[in-house]
Coordinates of C-alpha atoms and ligand atoms in Angstrom, one line a residue:
M1 CA -15.5 36.1 -47.0
P2 CA -13.7 39.4 -47.1
S3 CA -11.7 39.7 -50.3
A4 CA -10.2 42.2 -52.6
F5 CA -12.7 44.2 -54.8
D6 CA -12.5 45.5 -58.2
R7 CA -13.1 49.3 -58.5
G8 CA -14.2 49.0 -62.1
G9 CA -12.7 46.7 -64.7
E10 CA -9.3 46.4 -63.2
C11 CA -9.4 42.7 -62.4
E12 CA -9.7 39.6 -64.6
T13 CA -10.3 36.2 -63.0
L14 CA -8.9 33.0 -64.3
K15 CA -10.6 29.9 -63.1
V16 CA -8.9 26.5 -63.4
T17 CA -11.2 23.6 -62.7
L18 CA -9.8 20.3 -61.5
T19 CA -11.9 17.2 -60.9
D20 CA -11.1 14.2 -59.0
A21 CA -13.3 11.6 -60.6
A22 CA -12.9 9.0 -57.8
S23 CA -14.3 11.2 -55.0
G24 CA -16.4 13.6 -57.0
L25 CA -14.4 16.6 -55.6
E26 CA -14.1 19.6 -57.9
A27 CA -11.6 22.3 -57.2
E28 CA -11.9 25.7 -58.7
L29 CA -8.6 27.5 -58.5
L30 CA -9.2 31.2 -58.7
Y31 CA -6.6 33.7 -59.9
G32 CA -7.7 37.3 -59.6
V33 CA -5.3 39.4 -61.8
F34 CA -5.1 43.0 -60.8
A35 CA -2.5 43.7 -63.6
G36 CA -2.3 47.5 -63.0
Q37 CA -1.7 46.9 -59.3
D38 CA 0.9 44.1 -59.6
V39 CA -1.3 41.9 -57.5
I40 CA -2.6 38.4 -58.1
T41 CA -5.2 37.1 -55.6
R42 CA -5.5 33.4 -55.0
A43 CA -8.3 31.4 -53.5
A44 CA -10.0 28.0 -54.1
R45 CA -13.6 26.8 -54.1
L46 CA -14.1 23.1 -53.3
I47 CA -17.3 21.6 -54.6
N48 CA -18.7 18.2 -53.8
R49 CA -20.1 17.0 -57.2
G50 CA -20.3 13.4 -56.0
T51 CA -23.0 11.5 -54.2
D52 CA -21.1 10.8 -50.9
T53 CA -20.3 13.1 -48.0
L54 CA -16.7 14.3 -48.2
E55 CA -14.5 15.4 -45.4
L56 CA -12.0 18.2 -46.0
K57 CA -8.9 17.8 -43.8
K58 CA -6.9 20.7 -45.3
A59 CA -8.0 23.5 -47.5
A60 CA -5.0 25.8 -48.4
S61 CA -5.5 28.9 -50.5
M62 CA -2.4 28.8 -52.7
C63 CA 0.7 27.0 -53.6
L64 CA 3.6 28.9 -55.1
D65 CA 6.6 27.1 -56.6
L66 CA 9.9 29.0 -57.1
P67 CA 12.9 27.7 -58.9
S68 CA 16.0 26.9 -56.9
G69 CA 17.9 30.0 -55.8
N70 CA 19.2 31.9 -52.9
W71 CA 16.1 32.8 -50.8
D72 CA 15.5 34.5 -47.5
M73 CA 12.2 34.3 -45.7
I74 CA 10.9 37.4 -43.8
H75 CA 8.1 37.2 -41.4
F76 CA 6.7 39.1 -38.5
H77 CA 6.4 37.5 -35.1
G78 CA 5.8 38.9 -31.6
R79 CA 3.8 38.8 -28.5
H80 CA 1.4 41.1 -26.6
V81 CA 2.9 44.7 -26.5
M82 CA 5.6 43.6 -29.0
E83 CA 3.9 42.8 -32.3
R84 CA 5.3 42.3 -35.8
Q85 CA 9.0 42.1 -35.1
L86 CA 10.8 41.5 -38.3
E87 CA 12.7 38.3 -38.7
R88 CA 14.8 37.5 -41.8
A89 CA 16.4 34.1 -42.2
H90 CA 18.0 32.2 -45.0
L91 CA 15.7 29.3 -46.2
I92 CA 17.0 25.9 -45.1
T93 CA 16.3 22.5 -46.6
G94 CA 13.1 21.1 -45.2
V95 CA 9.9 22.9 -44.0
Q96 CA 9.8 26.1 -42.2
S97 CA 6.4 27.3 -41.0
V98 CA 4.7 30.6 -39.9
L99 CA 1.4 29.8 -38.2
S100 CA -1.3 30.6 -35.6
R101 CA -3.5 27.9 -34.0
R102 CA -5.0 30.5 -31.6
G103 CA -8.3 31.1 -33.5
S104 CA -7.1 34.5 -34.5
S105 CA -4.3 35.9 -36.8
S106 CA -2.4 36.5 -33.6
H107 CA 0.2 38.7 -32.0
Q108 CA 2.7 35.8 -32.4
Q109 CA 3.0 35.3 -36.1
N110 CA 1.3 37.5 -38.7
P111 CA -0.2 35.9 -41.8
F112 CA 2.2 37.7 -44.0
V113 CA 5.4 36.2 -45.5
I114 CA 8.0 37.6 -47.9
L115 CA 10.4 35.4 -49.9
C116 CA 13.2 37.5 -51.2
E117 CA 16.6 36.9 -52.9
S118 CA 19.2 36.8 -50.2
N119 CA 20.8 40.0 -51.5
A120 CA 17.6 41.9 -51.7
T121 CA 17.5 45.3 -49.9
E122 CA 14.9 48.0 -49.6
D123 CA 15.7 49.2 -53.1
F124 CA 17.0 46.2 -55.0
G125 CA 16.2 42.5 -55.5
G126 CA 13.5 40.0 -56.2
C127 CA 10.8 39.8 -53.5
Y128 CA 7.6 37.7 -53.5
G129 CA 4.9 38.7 -51.0
M130 CA 2.1 36.5 -49.7
M131 CA -0.5 37.9 -47.4
L132 CA -3.5 35.9 -46.2
A133 CA -6.8 37.8 -45.9
Y134 CA -8.0 35.7 -42.9
S135 CA -8.4 36.5 -39.2
G136 CA -8.3 33.0 -37.8
S137 CA -5.8 30.2 -37.4
H138 CA -3.4 30.2 -40.4
R139 CA -0.4 28.4 -41.7
T140 CA 2.3 29.0 -44.2
D141 CA 4.7 26.2 -45.0
V142 CA 7.8 27.0 -47.0
E143 CA 9.6 23.9 -48.1
V144 CA 13.0 23.6 -49.8
D145 CA 13.3 20.2 -51.5
Q146 CA 16.3 18.1 -52.4
Q147 CA 16.9 20.1 -55.6
G148 CA 16.7 23.4 -53.8
S149 CA 13.3 24.2 -55.3
V150 CA 11.0 26.2 -53.0
R151 CA 7.3 25.5 -52.4
A152 CA 5.2 27.9 -50.3
V153 CA 1.7 26.8 -49.2
M154 CA -0.5 29.3 -47.4
G155 CA -4.0 29.1 -46.0
M156 CA -6.1 28.3 -43.0
N157 CA -4.4 26.1 -40.4
D158 CA -5.3 22.5 -40.8
D159 CA -4.7 21.8 -37.2
L160 CA -8.1 21.2 -35.4
F161 CA -9.7 21.6 -38.8
S162 CA -12.1 19.3 -40.7
W163 CA -15.2 20.2 -42.7
K164 CA -18.0 17.9 -43.9
L165 CA -19.0 18.7 -47.5
E166 CA -22.3 17.2 -48.4
P167 CA -23.2 16.5 -52.1
G168 CA -23.7 19.7 -53.9
E169 CA -22.1 21.9 -51.2
S170 CA -19.1 24.1 -51.7
F171 CA -16.3 25.5 -49.5
D172 CA -14.4 28.8 -50.1
T173 CA -10.9 29.2 -48.8
P174 CA -9.7 32.7 -47.8
E175 CA -7.9 34.8 -50.3
V176 CA -4.1 35.3 -50.5
L177 CA -2.8 38.6 -51.9
L178 CA 0.4 37.9 -53.9
T179 CA 2.8 40.3 -55.4
F180 CA 6.3 40.3 -56.9
T181 CA 8.8 43.0 -57.5
D182 CA 12.4 43.0 -58.6
N183 CA 12.9 46.4 -57.0
G184 CA 13.3 45.5 -53.4
L185 CA 11.2 45.6 -50.2
T186 CA 10.1 49.2 -50.3
H187 CA 8.4 48.7 -53.6
L188 CA 6.8 45.5 -52.3
S189 CA 5.4 47.3 -49.3
Q190 CA 4.1 50.2 -51.3
T191 CA 2.2 47.8 -53.6
Y192 CA 0.5 46.3 -50.5
H193 CA -0.2 49.7 -49.0
R194 CA -1.9 50.9 -52.2
F195 CA -3.8 47.7 -52.7
L196 CA -5.1 47.4 -49.2
R197 CA -6.1 51.1 -49.2
G198 CA -7.8 50.9 -52.6
N199 CA -9.0 47.4 -53.0
M200 CA -9.5 45.9 -49.6
I201 CA -10.8 48.6 -47.2
R202 CA -14.5 48.8 -47.9
S203 CA -15.4 51.5 -45.4
K204 CA -15.9 55.0 -46.6
F205 CA -13.2 56.0 -44.1
G206 CA -10.7 54.4 -46.4
T207 CA -10.8 57.8 -48.2
V208 CA -12.8 60.1 -45.9
R209 CA -10.8 62.0 -43.3
R210 CA -10.9 60.4 -39.9
P211 CA -11.1 62.4 -36.7
I212 CA -8.2 62.9 -34.3
L213 CA -9.3 61.2 -31.1
I214 CA -8.6 61.0 -27.4
N215 CA -9.1 57.7 -25.7
N216 CA -9.5 57.6 -21.9
W217 CA -8.0 54.1 -21.3
E218 CA -4.5 55.0 -20.1
A219 CA -5.9 58.2 -18.5
T220 CA -8.4 56.4 -16.2
Y221 CA -8.4 52.6 -16.9
F222 CA -11.7 51.5 -15.2
R223 CA -11.9 54.4 -12.8
F224 CA -14.0 57.2 -14.3
N225 CA -17.4 58.9 -14.1
T226 CA -19.3 61.3 -16.3
E227 CA -17.5 64.3 -14.8
K228 CA -14.1 62.9 -15.5
I229 CA -14.9 61.9 -19.0
L230 CA -16.4 65.3 -19.7
S231 CA -13.4 67.0 -18.3
I232 CA -11.0 65.0 -20.5
A233 CA -13.2 65.8 -23.5
R234 CA -13.4 69.5 -22.7
Q235 CA -9.7 69.9 -22.3
A236 CA -8.9 67.8 -25.3
R237 CA -11.4 69.9 -27.4
E238 CA -9.5 73.0 -26.4
L239 CA -6.4 71.5 -27.8
G240 CA -8.0 70.7 -31.1
V241 CA -9.0 67.0 -30.6
E242 CA -12.1 66.0 -32.5
M243 CA -13.4 62.8 -30.9
L244 CA -13.7 61.3 -27.4
V245 CA -13.5 57.6 -27.2
L246 CA -14.9 56.0 -24.1
D247 CA -12.9 52.8 -23.5
D248 CA -13.5 49.7 -21.4
G249 CA -15.6 50.0 -18.2
W250 CA -18.7 51.9 -19.2
F251 CA -21.1 48.9 -19.1
G252 CA -22.6 46.2 -16.8
K253 CA -20.7 45.7 -13.5
R254 CA -17.4 46.5 -15.1
N255 CA -15.2 47.9 -12.5
D256 CA -12.2 45.7 -13.3
D257 CA -11.7 42.9 -15.8
N258 CA -13.5 40.2 -13.7
A259 CA -17.1 41.1 -14.6
G260 CA -19.5 42.7 -17.0
L261 CA -18.4 41.5 -20.5
G262 CA -21.6 40.7 -22.4
D263 CA -23.8 43.2 -20.5
W264 CA -23.8 46.0 -23.1
Y265 CA -26.0 48.4 -21.1
V266 CA -24.6 51.4 -19.3
N267 CA -23.2 51.2 -15.8
E268 CA -25.3 53.9 -14.2
S269 CA -23.2 54.1 -11.1
K270 CA -20.4 55.5 -13.2
L271 CA -22.5 57.3 -15.8
P272 CA -25.7 58.3 -14.1
G273 CA -28.5 59.0 -16.6
G274 CA -26.8 56.8 -19.1
L275 CA -25.0 57.5 -22.4
A276 CA -27.4 60.0 -23.9
P277 CA -26.6 63.0 -21.7
L278 CA -22.9 62.2 -21.9
I279 CA -22.9 62.0 -25.7
G280 CA -25.1 65.0 -25.9
A281 CA -22.7 67.1 -23.8
I282 CA -19.7 65.9 -25.8
N283 CA -21.5 66.6 -29.1
E284 CA -22.3 70.1 -27.8
M285 CA -18.6 70.7 -27.3
G286 CA -18.3 70.1 -31.0
M287 CA -16.8 66.7 -30.5
K288 CA -17.7 63.3 -31.9
F289 CA -18.2 60.3 -29.6
G290 CA -16.8 56.8 -29.9
I291 CA -17.1 53.8 -27.7
W292 CA -15.3 50.5 -26.8
V293 CA -16.9 47.1 -27.1
E294 CA -15.6 43.5 -26.9
P295 CA -18.5 41.7 -28.4
E296 CA -17.0 38.3 -28.8
M297 CA -16.3 37.8 -25.1
V298 CA -18.2 37.2 -21.8
N299 CA -17.3 37.1 -18.1
E300 CA -18.8 34.4 -16.0
D301 CA -19.9 37.2 -13.7
S302 CA -22.4 38.7 -16.2
D303 CA -26.1 38.6 -16.8
L304 CA -25.4 37.3 -20.3
Y305 CA -23.5 34.3 -19.0
R306 CA -26.0 33.6 -16.3
S307 CA -28.8 33.4 -18.8
H308 CA -26.9 31.7 -21.6
P309 CA -24.1 29.5 -20.2
D310 CA -24.4 27.4 -23.3
W311 CA -23.3 30.3 -25.6
V312 CA -19.6 30.0 -24.8
L313 CA -17.0 27.7 -26.3
T314 CA -16.5 25.1 -23.6
V315 CA -16.0 21.3 -23.7
P316 CA -18.9 19.6 -21.8
G317 CA -17.8 18.2 -18.5
R318 CA -14.5 20.0 -18.5
K319 CA -13.6 23.2 -16.7
P320 CA -12.9 25.8 -19.3
A321 CA -9.6 27.8 -19.5
V322 CA -10.3 31.4 -18.7
S323 CA -8.0 34.1 -19.9
R324 CA -8.2 37.7 -18.6
N325 CA -11.1 36.2 -16.6
Q326 CA -13.2 35.8 -19.7
L327 CA -14.7 33.1 -22.0
V328 CA -15.3 33.3 -25.7
L329 CA -18.8 33.4 -27.1
D330 CA -19.5 30.8 -29.7
L331 CA -19.7 32.8 -32.9
S332 CA -20.1 29.7 -34.9
R333 CA -23.8 29.8 -33.7
K334 CA -26.2 31.9 -35.7
D335 CA -28.3 32.7 -32.6
V336 CA -25.3 34.2 -30.8
V337 CA -24.3 36.3 -33.9
D338 CA -27.9 37.4 -34.3
W339 CA -28.1 38.4 -30.6
L340 CA -24.8 40.3 -30.9
Y341 CA -26.0 42.1 -34.0
E342 CA -29.3 43.2 -32.4
T343 CA -27.4 44.3 -29.2
L344 CA -24.8 46.3 -31.1
A345 CA -27.2 47.6 -33.7
G346 CA -29.5 48.6 -30.8
L347 CA -26.6 50.7 -29.3
L348 CA -25.9 52.3 -32.6
R349 CA -29.5 53.0 -33.3
S350 CA -30.2 54.5 -29.8
Y351 CA -27.1 56.8 -29.5
H352 CA -25.1 59.1 -31.6
I353 CA -22.0 56.9 -31.7
E354 CA -19.6 57.7 -34.6
Y355 CA -16.8 55.2 -33.9
I356 CA -16.4 51.8 -32.3
K357 CA -13.2 50.3 -30.9
W358 CA -13.8 46.5 -31.4
D359 CA -11.6 44.7 -29.0
M360 CA -10.9 41.0 -28.6
N361 CA -8.7 40.1 -25.6
R362 CA -8.0 36.4 -25.6
N363 CA -7.3 33.5 -27.8
L364 CA -9.7 30.6 -28.4
A365 CA -9.4 27.5 -26.3
D366 CA -12.0 24.8 -25.4
V367 CA -13.0 24.9 -29.1
Y368 CA -16.3 23.0 -28.8
S369 CA -19.7 24.2 -29.9
R370 CA -22.8 22.7 -28.4
L371 CA -24.8 23.0 -31.6
L372 CA -22.6 20.9 -33.8
P373 CA -22.4 17.1 -33.6
S374 CA -19.1 15.6 -32.5
D375 CA -18.0 14.8 -36.0
R376 CA -18.3 18.5 -37.0
Q377 CA -16.3 20.0 -34.1
G378 CA -13.4 20.5 -36.6
E379 CA -15.5 23.2 -38.2
V380 CA -15.9 25.4 -35.1
L381 CA -12.7 27.6 -35.5
H382 CA -13.6 28.5 -39.1
R383 CA -17.3 28.9 -38.4
Y384 CA -16.3 31.3 -35.6
V385 CA -14.4 33.5 -38.1
L386 CA -17.3 33.3 -40.6
G387 CA -19.7 34.3 -37.8
L388 CA -17.4 37.3 -37.0
Y389 CA -17.4 38.4 -40.6
D390 CA -21.1 38.0 -40.9
L391 CA -21.6 40.2 -37.8
L392 CA -19.2 42.9 -39.1
E393 CA -20.8 42.7 -42.6
R394 CA -24.3 43.3 -41.2
L395 CA -23.2 46.1 -38.9
T396 CA -21.1 47.9 -41.5
S397 CA -23.9 47.6 -44.0
E398 CA -26.5 49.1 -41.7
F399 CA -24.1 51.7 -40.2
P400 CA -21.7 52.8 -43.0
D401 CA -21.0 56.1 -41.3
V402 CA -19.6 54.5 -38.1
L403 CA -15.8 54.1 -38.2
I404 CA -14.7 50.8 -36.6
E405 CA -11.1 50.5 -35.2
G406 CA -10.1 46.9 -34.8
C407 CA -8.2 45.8 -31.8
S408 CA -7.1 42.6 -30.1
G409 CA -5.1 43.3 -27.0
G410 CA -3.4 45.8 -29.3
G411 CA -2.4 44.4 -32.6
G412 CA -3.3 40.7 -32.1
R413 CA -5.6 40.6 -35.1
F414 CA -3.9 42.9 -37.6
D415 CA -4.7 41.3 -40.9
A416 CA -6.0 42.1 -44.4
A417 CA -9.4 40.6 -43.7
M418 CA -10.1 42.8 -40.6
L419 CA -9.1 45.8 -42.7
A420 CA -12.0 45.0 -45.0
Y421 CA -14.3 46.2 -42.1
C422 CA -11.9 48.2 -39.9
P423 CA -9.9 50.8 -41.9
Q424 CA -7.7 51.2 -38.8
I425 CA -6.5 48.7 -36.2
W426 CA -4.9 49.6 -32.8
C427 CA -1.3 48.6 -33.6
S428 CA -0.1 47.6 -30.1
D429 CA -1.0 48.1 -26.4
D430 CA 2.6 49.3 -26.2
S431 CA 2.3 53.1 -26.6
D432 CA 6.0 53.7 -25.8
A433 CA 7.4 55.8 -28.7
I434 CA 10.7 53.9 -28.9
E435 CA 9.1 50.4 -28.8
R436 CA 6.6 51.6 -31.3
L437 CA 9.5 52.4 -33.7
T438 CA 10.1 48.7 -34.1
I439 CA 6.4 47.6 -34.0
Q440 CA 5.5 50.2 -36.6
Y441 CA 8.6 49.4 -38.7
G442 CA 7.6 45.7 -38.9
T443 CA 3.9 46.6 -39.5
S444 CA 4.9 48.9 -42.4
F445 CA 6.2 46.0 -44.5
G446 CA 2.7 44.9 -45.3
Y447 CA 0.2 47.4 -44.0
P448 CA -0.4 51.1 -44.8
V449 CA 0.2 53.9 -42.3
S450 CA -3.5 54.7 -42.6
A451 CA -4.3 51.4 -40.9
V452 CA -2.0 51.8 -37.9
G453 CA -3.7 53.0 -34.8
A454 CA -1.2 55.2 -32.9
H455 CA -1.5 57.5 -30.0
V456 CA 0.6 59.9 -27.9
S457 CA 0.4 58.7 -24.3
A458 CA 1.8 60.0 -21.0
V459 CA 5.3 59.5 -19.5
P460 CA 6.7 57.6 -17.8
N461 CA 5.2 55.2 -20.3
H462 CA 2.8 52.7 -18.7
Q463 CA 4.2 49.7 -20.5
T464 CA 8.0 50.4 -20.2
G465 CA 8.5 53.1 -17.7
R466 CA 10.4 55.1 -20.3
S467 CA 10.2 58.8 -20.6
T468 CA 10.4 60.3 -24.0
P469 CA 9.8 64.0 -25.1
L470 CA 6.3 64.9 -26.1
G471 CA 7.5 66.0 -29.5
V472 CA 9.1 62.6 -30.1
R473 CA 5.9 60.8 -29.2
G474 CA 4.1 63.1 -31.6
V475 CA 6.5 62.2 -34.5
V476 CA 5.9 58.5 -33.9
A477 CA 2.1 58.7 -33.5
M478 CA 2.0 60.7 -36.8
A479 CA 3.2 57.5 -38.6
G480 CA -0.3 56.3 -37.9
T481 CA -3.9 57.4 -37.4
F482 CA -2.8 59.8 -34.7
G483 CA -4.6 60.6 -31.4
Y484 CA -4.0 60.9 -27.7
E485 CA -4.4 58.5 -24.8
L486 CA -3.6 60.6 -21.7
D487 CA -5.2 62.8 -19.1
P488 CA -5.0 66.4 -20.5
G489 CA -5.6 67.7 -16.9
K490 CA -2.1 66.5 -16.1
L491 CA -0.4 68.5 -18.9
S492 CA 1.5 71.7 -18.3
E493 CA 0.6 74.8 -20.3
E494 CA 3.8 74.3 -22.3
E495 CA 2.8 70.8 -23.2
K496 CA -0.7 71.9 -24.1
E497 CA 0.8 74.4 -26.5
Q498 CA 3.0 71.8 -28.0
I499 CA -0.1 69.6 -28.5
R500 CA -2.0 72.4 -30.3
V501 CA 0.9 72.7 -32.7
Q502 CA 1.1 68.9 -33.2
I503 CA -2.6 68.8 -34.1
T504 CA -2.1 71.7 -36.6
R505 CA 0.8 69.8 -38.1
F506 CA -1.0 66.5 -38.4
D507 CA -3.9 68.4 -40.1
E508 CA -1.5 69.9 -42.6
Y509 CA 0.3 66.6 -43.3
Y510 CA -2.9 64.5 -43.1
D511 CA -3.2 63.6 -46.8
L512 CA 0.6 63.0 -47.2
I513 CA 0.7 60.7 -44.2
Q514 CA -2.4 58.7 -44.9
N515 CA -2.1 58.4 -48.7
G516 CA 1.5 59.2 -49.6
D517 CA 4.1 56.6 -50.6
Y518 CA 6.0 55.3 -47.6
Y519 CA 9.7 54.8 -47.6
R520 CA 11.8 53.2 -44.8
L521 CA 15.1 55.1 -44.5
G522 CA 16.7 53.1 -41.7
H523 CA 16.0 51.4 -38.4
W524 CA 17.9 51.7 -35.2
Q525 CA 18.2 47.9 -34.8
D526 CA 20.3 47.9 -37.9
N527 CA 22.3 51.2 -37.6
G528 CA 22.4 51.4 -33.8
Y529 CA 21.3 55.1 -33.9
Y530 CA 18.1 56.2 -35.5
T531 CA 14.9 55.1 -37.2
A532 CA 13.8 57.2 -40.2
W533 CA 10.9 57.1 -42.6
Q534 CA 9.5 59.3 -45.3
M535 CA 6.2 60.0 -47.0
V536 CA 6.0 61.4 -50.6
S537 CA 2.8 62.5 -52.2
S538 CA 1.9 60.6 -55.4
D539 CA 2.7 63.7 -57.5
Q540 CA 6.1 63.9 -55.8
D541 CA 5.3 67.5 -54.7
E542 CA 5.1 67.1 -50.9
V543 CA 7.6 65.3 -48.7
L544 CA 7.7 64.6 -45.0
V545 CA 10.8 63.1 -43.4
S546 CA 10.7 61.8 -39.8
V547 CA 13.7 60.7 -37.7
V548 CA 13.8 59.5 -34.2
T549 CA 17.1 58.7 -32.5
V550 CA 17.4 56.2 -29.7
R551 CA 20.7 57.4 -28.2
P552 CA 23.3 60.1 -28.8
R553 CA 26.4 59.2 -30.9
P554 CA 29.0 61.8 -29.8
N555 CA 31.8 62.8 -32.2
L556 CA 30.1 61.0 -35.1
G557 CA 30.3 62.6 -38.5
P558 CA 27.1 64.4 -39.8
L559 CA 24.2 62.1 -40.5
C560 CA 23.4 62.4 -44.2
L561 CA 19.9 61.1 -44.6
K562 CA 19.4 60.0 -48.2
L563 CA 15.9 60.6 -49.3
K564 CA 13.9 58.5 -51.8
G565 CA 11.2 58.8 -54.4
L566 CA 11.9 62.4 -55.5
E567 CA 12.2 63.8 -59.0
S568 CA 15.9 64.0 -59.6
D569 CA 15.9 67.3 -61.4
G570 CA 13.0 68.9 -59.5
I571 CA 13.8 71.6 -56.9
Y572 CA 12.7 70.9 -53.4
E573 CA 12.5 73.6 -50.8
T574 CA 12.2 73.1 -47.0
V575 CA 8.9 74.3 -45.6
R576 CA 10.1 73.7 -42.1
T577 CA 12.5 71.7 -40.0
E578 CA 11.5 70.8 -36.5
V579 CA 13.7 69.1 -33.8
F580 CA 12.1 67.8 -30.7
G581 CA 13.6 66.6 -27.4
S582 CA 17.1 68.2 -27.7
P583 CA 17.3 71.4 -25.7
V584 CA 20.5 72.5 -27.4
L585 CA 18.8 72.3 -30.8
R586 CA 15.7 74.1 -29.8
G587 CA 16.5 77.1 -32.0
I588 CA 16.1 74.9 -35.1
S589 CA 12.6 73.9 -34.1
G590 CA 10.0 75.4 -36.4
N591 CA 12.9 76.7 -38.6
T592 CA 11.2 78.0 -41.7
E593 CA 14.4 79.2 -43.3
K594 CA 14.1 78.1 -47.0
R595 CA 16.8 75.8 -48.2
R596 CA 16.7 74.6 -51.8
F597 CA 18.0 71.3 -53.2
T598 CA 17.6 69.3 -56.3
G599 CA 15.9 66.0 -55.8
A600 CA 19.2 64.3 -56.9
A601 CA 21.1 66.1 -54.2
L602 CA 18.7 64.9 -51.5
M603 CA 18.6 61.4 -52.8
Y604 CA 22.3 60.8 -53.6
G605 CA 24.0 63.3 -51.3
G606 CA 21.5 63.4 -48.5
F607 CA 19.9 65.8 -46.1
V608 CA 22.5 66.7 -43.5
L609 CA 21.1 66.6 -40.0
P610 CA 22.7 68.4 -37.0
F611 CA 24.3 66.3 -34.2
L612 CA 21.2 65.0 -32.4
F613 CA 22.2 65.6 -28.9
C614 CA 20.3 63.8 -26.0
D615 CA 18.8 60.4 -25.7
Y616 CA 15.6 60.6 -27.7
V617 CA 15.4 63.2 -30.4
G618 CA 12.7 63.6 -33.1
V619 CA 13.1 65.5 -36.3
Q620 CA 10.4 66.3 -38.9
I621 CA 11.4 67.9 -42.2
C622 CA 8.7 69.1 -44.5
L623 CA 9.8 69.8 -48.1
R624 CA 7.8 71.0 -51.1
R625 CA 8.7 70.8 -54.8
T626 CA 8.8 74.3 -56.2
E627 CA 10.1 73.6 -59.7
R628 CA 9.8 70.6 -61.9
S629 CA 12.3 69.8 -64.6
V630 CA 9.5 69.4 -67.1
P631 CA 6.9 72.1 -66.3
V632 CA 3.3 70.8 -66.5
Ligands
DGJ701 C1 -7.0 46.0 -24.7 C2 -6.8 47.2 -25.7 O1 -5.8 47.0 -26.6 C3 -6.6 48.4 -24.8 O2 -6.4 49.5 -25.7 C4 -7.8 48.6 -24.0 O3 -8.9 48.9 -24.8 C5 -8.1 47.4 -23.1 N1 -8.1 46.2 -23.9 C6 -9.4 47.6 -22.4 O4 -9.7 46.4 -21.7

């Protein structure tokens, strides 16, 4: 099971053993204390020490009791193209639940819950965070009892779950990452960001710089050939892009989403000669090559399904529910996982592939495995997730140099356990910059910017029809892994030049963006005007402030953006101020006029922004500390 790791003597584990003499069940309650990180991990191991078979009906990971108080619950719900929308509500008497029974952590309710004092803000107040490191069905019940006491129970969803435990066998629950702060939500988020980056993401790409990529999906969908892909790559390379990612449609008879999933060999009618010459040509341009796969799925119209119809989750005698015309492979079976491993490892051994986009485009239904007896069908959902982790574990061990980006119809499986294998996850299929403000805002409460897959795409946007300035799209995608998903052949010379500058900026800000401390400075759904965020390097020397407005507010007083996390007596100088999308403010763009402030002036007085004329305006302000109060 993916779980937090110790980088060397930073964690102590407390094990509390409980025994039920009547049944012979022993429960080891595990408390991993990362004192320096302000994180306690919780999990349980259930062992059958008796002589009879036991049946687990529920196996939660943790139970947290809070005294009576005035508590709010924050959680992150959504749907496809609208993930992780923040919802905050006062706890009411009785049980309130956050859950998925879809076999994955889901677009609908993320396995991450915050209980905070009702007056808690970004900067103040008690907040408890609970994040489940699990990618399957989950459940959190928060109950307020007759005395106002609060009990939170988090773990795998017990719906459709049962597990036979034979004498001597044990069962491990997934891990919960817990934290507490009395300094508000920003501090809670920063704790999770640091912990996930440092103690959860196992890939070397947790720290090694990742390439700026271009993905062909929104540029071509299924309609491409070698020539088209090479032309996208060539033009992107000229702009400074470092990797071409070939998305869905390169394999089997995959010309639309009706066929081909499962047939992981090249579609020669689109890519004559196969992958080798294509990758060779891309590498010769000085670019890396990455590829899309959706290993967990199969179309009925595929060679794989025709030869192994028994490999899918279906209930015998019943017509299975298809979704996006596909069925789910039964990853609870070792033979299926072994086949997938050999197939994917074969691809990675044969070709110079440096990145994989691992997609998963439907939820699990017809949850029945042909290899398990009827009284063990309650194990299928969890065994599926274990099969997935086994597959990812084997692949990442053999190919540690391959970067894997997780994806599930966008951000439908965005959880701490997937991050153990995939240091970045495509945050949403909604690439519209304004929609992304809300999706990325919600995501930021638990997950670091370095995990957020974000691209600049074409306008009008394919999901919303909205047109936003290229500069604004760049500002938003820079609150993530940054890349492009458009046809560079359709860009004007002016846009190309803008992209060259964007890439230079992202390069310059890379470390600050990926590893800096993240502050939310406001969201348009609260203030009706703008979303702003800020990154500060851990030594407080470098600062990047980003603002995007969603509408103009004529005759409004100046917007004073109060910055955070600076040294009060330090002197900060603007390196540059750039405004995008507002023709009347164009003169300010790239403004390198040095302005000097104390940290206190920026934090308590604020950085005064000009009137941001026009519908969607983006601002990036880069500051550097030039003097410390105490020289080092
Ligand atoms: C869903 C993903 O989120 C998209 O980015 C794209 O890869 C499609 N699947 C391809 O089918």
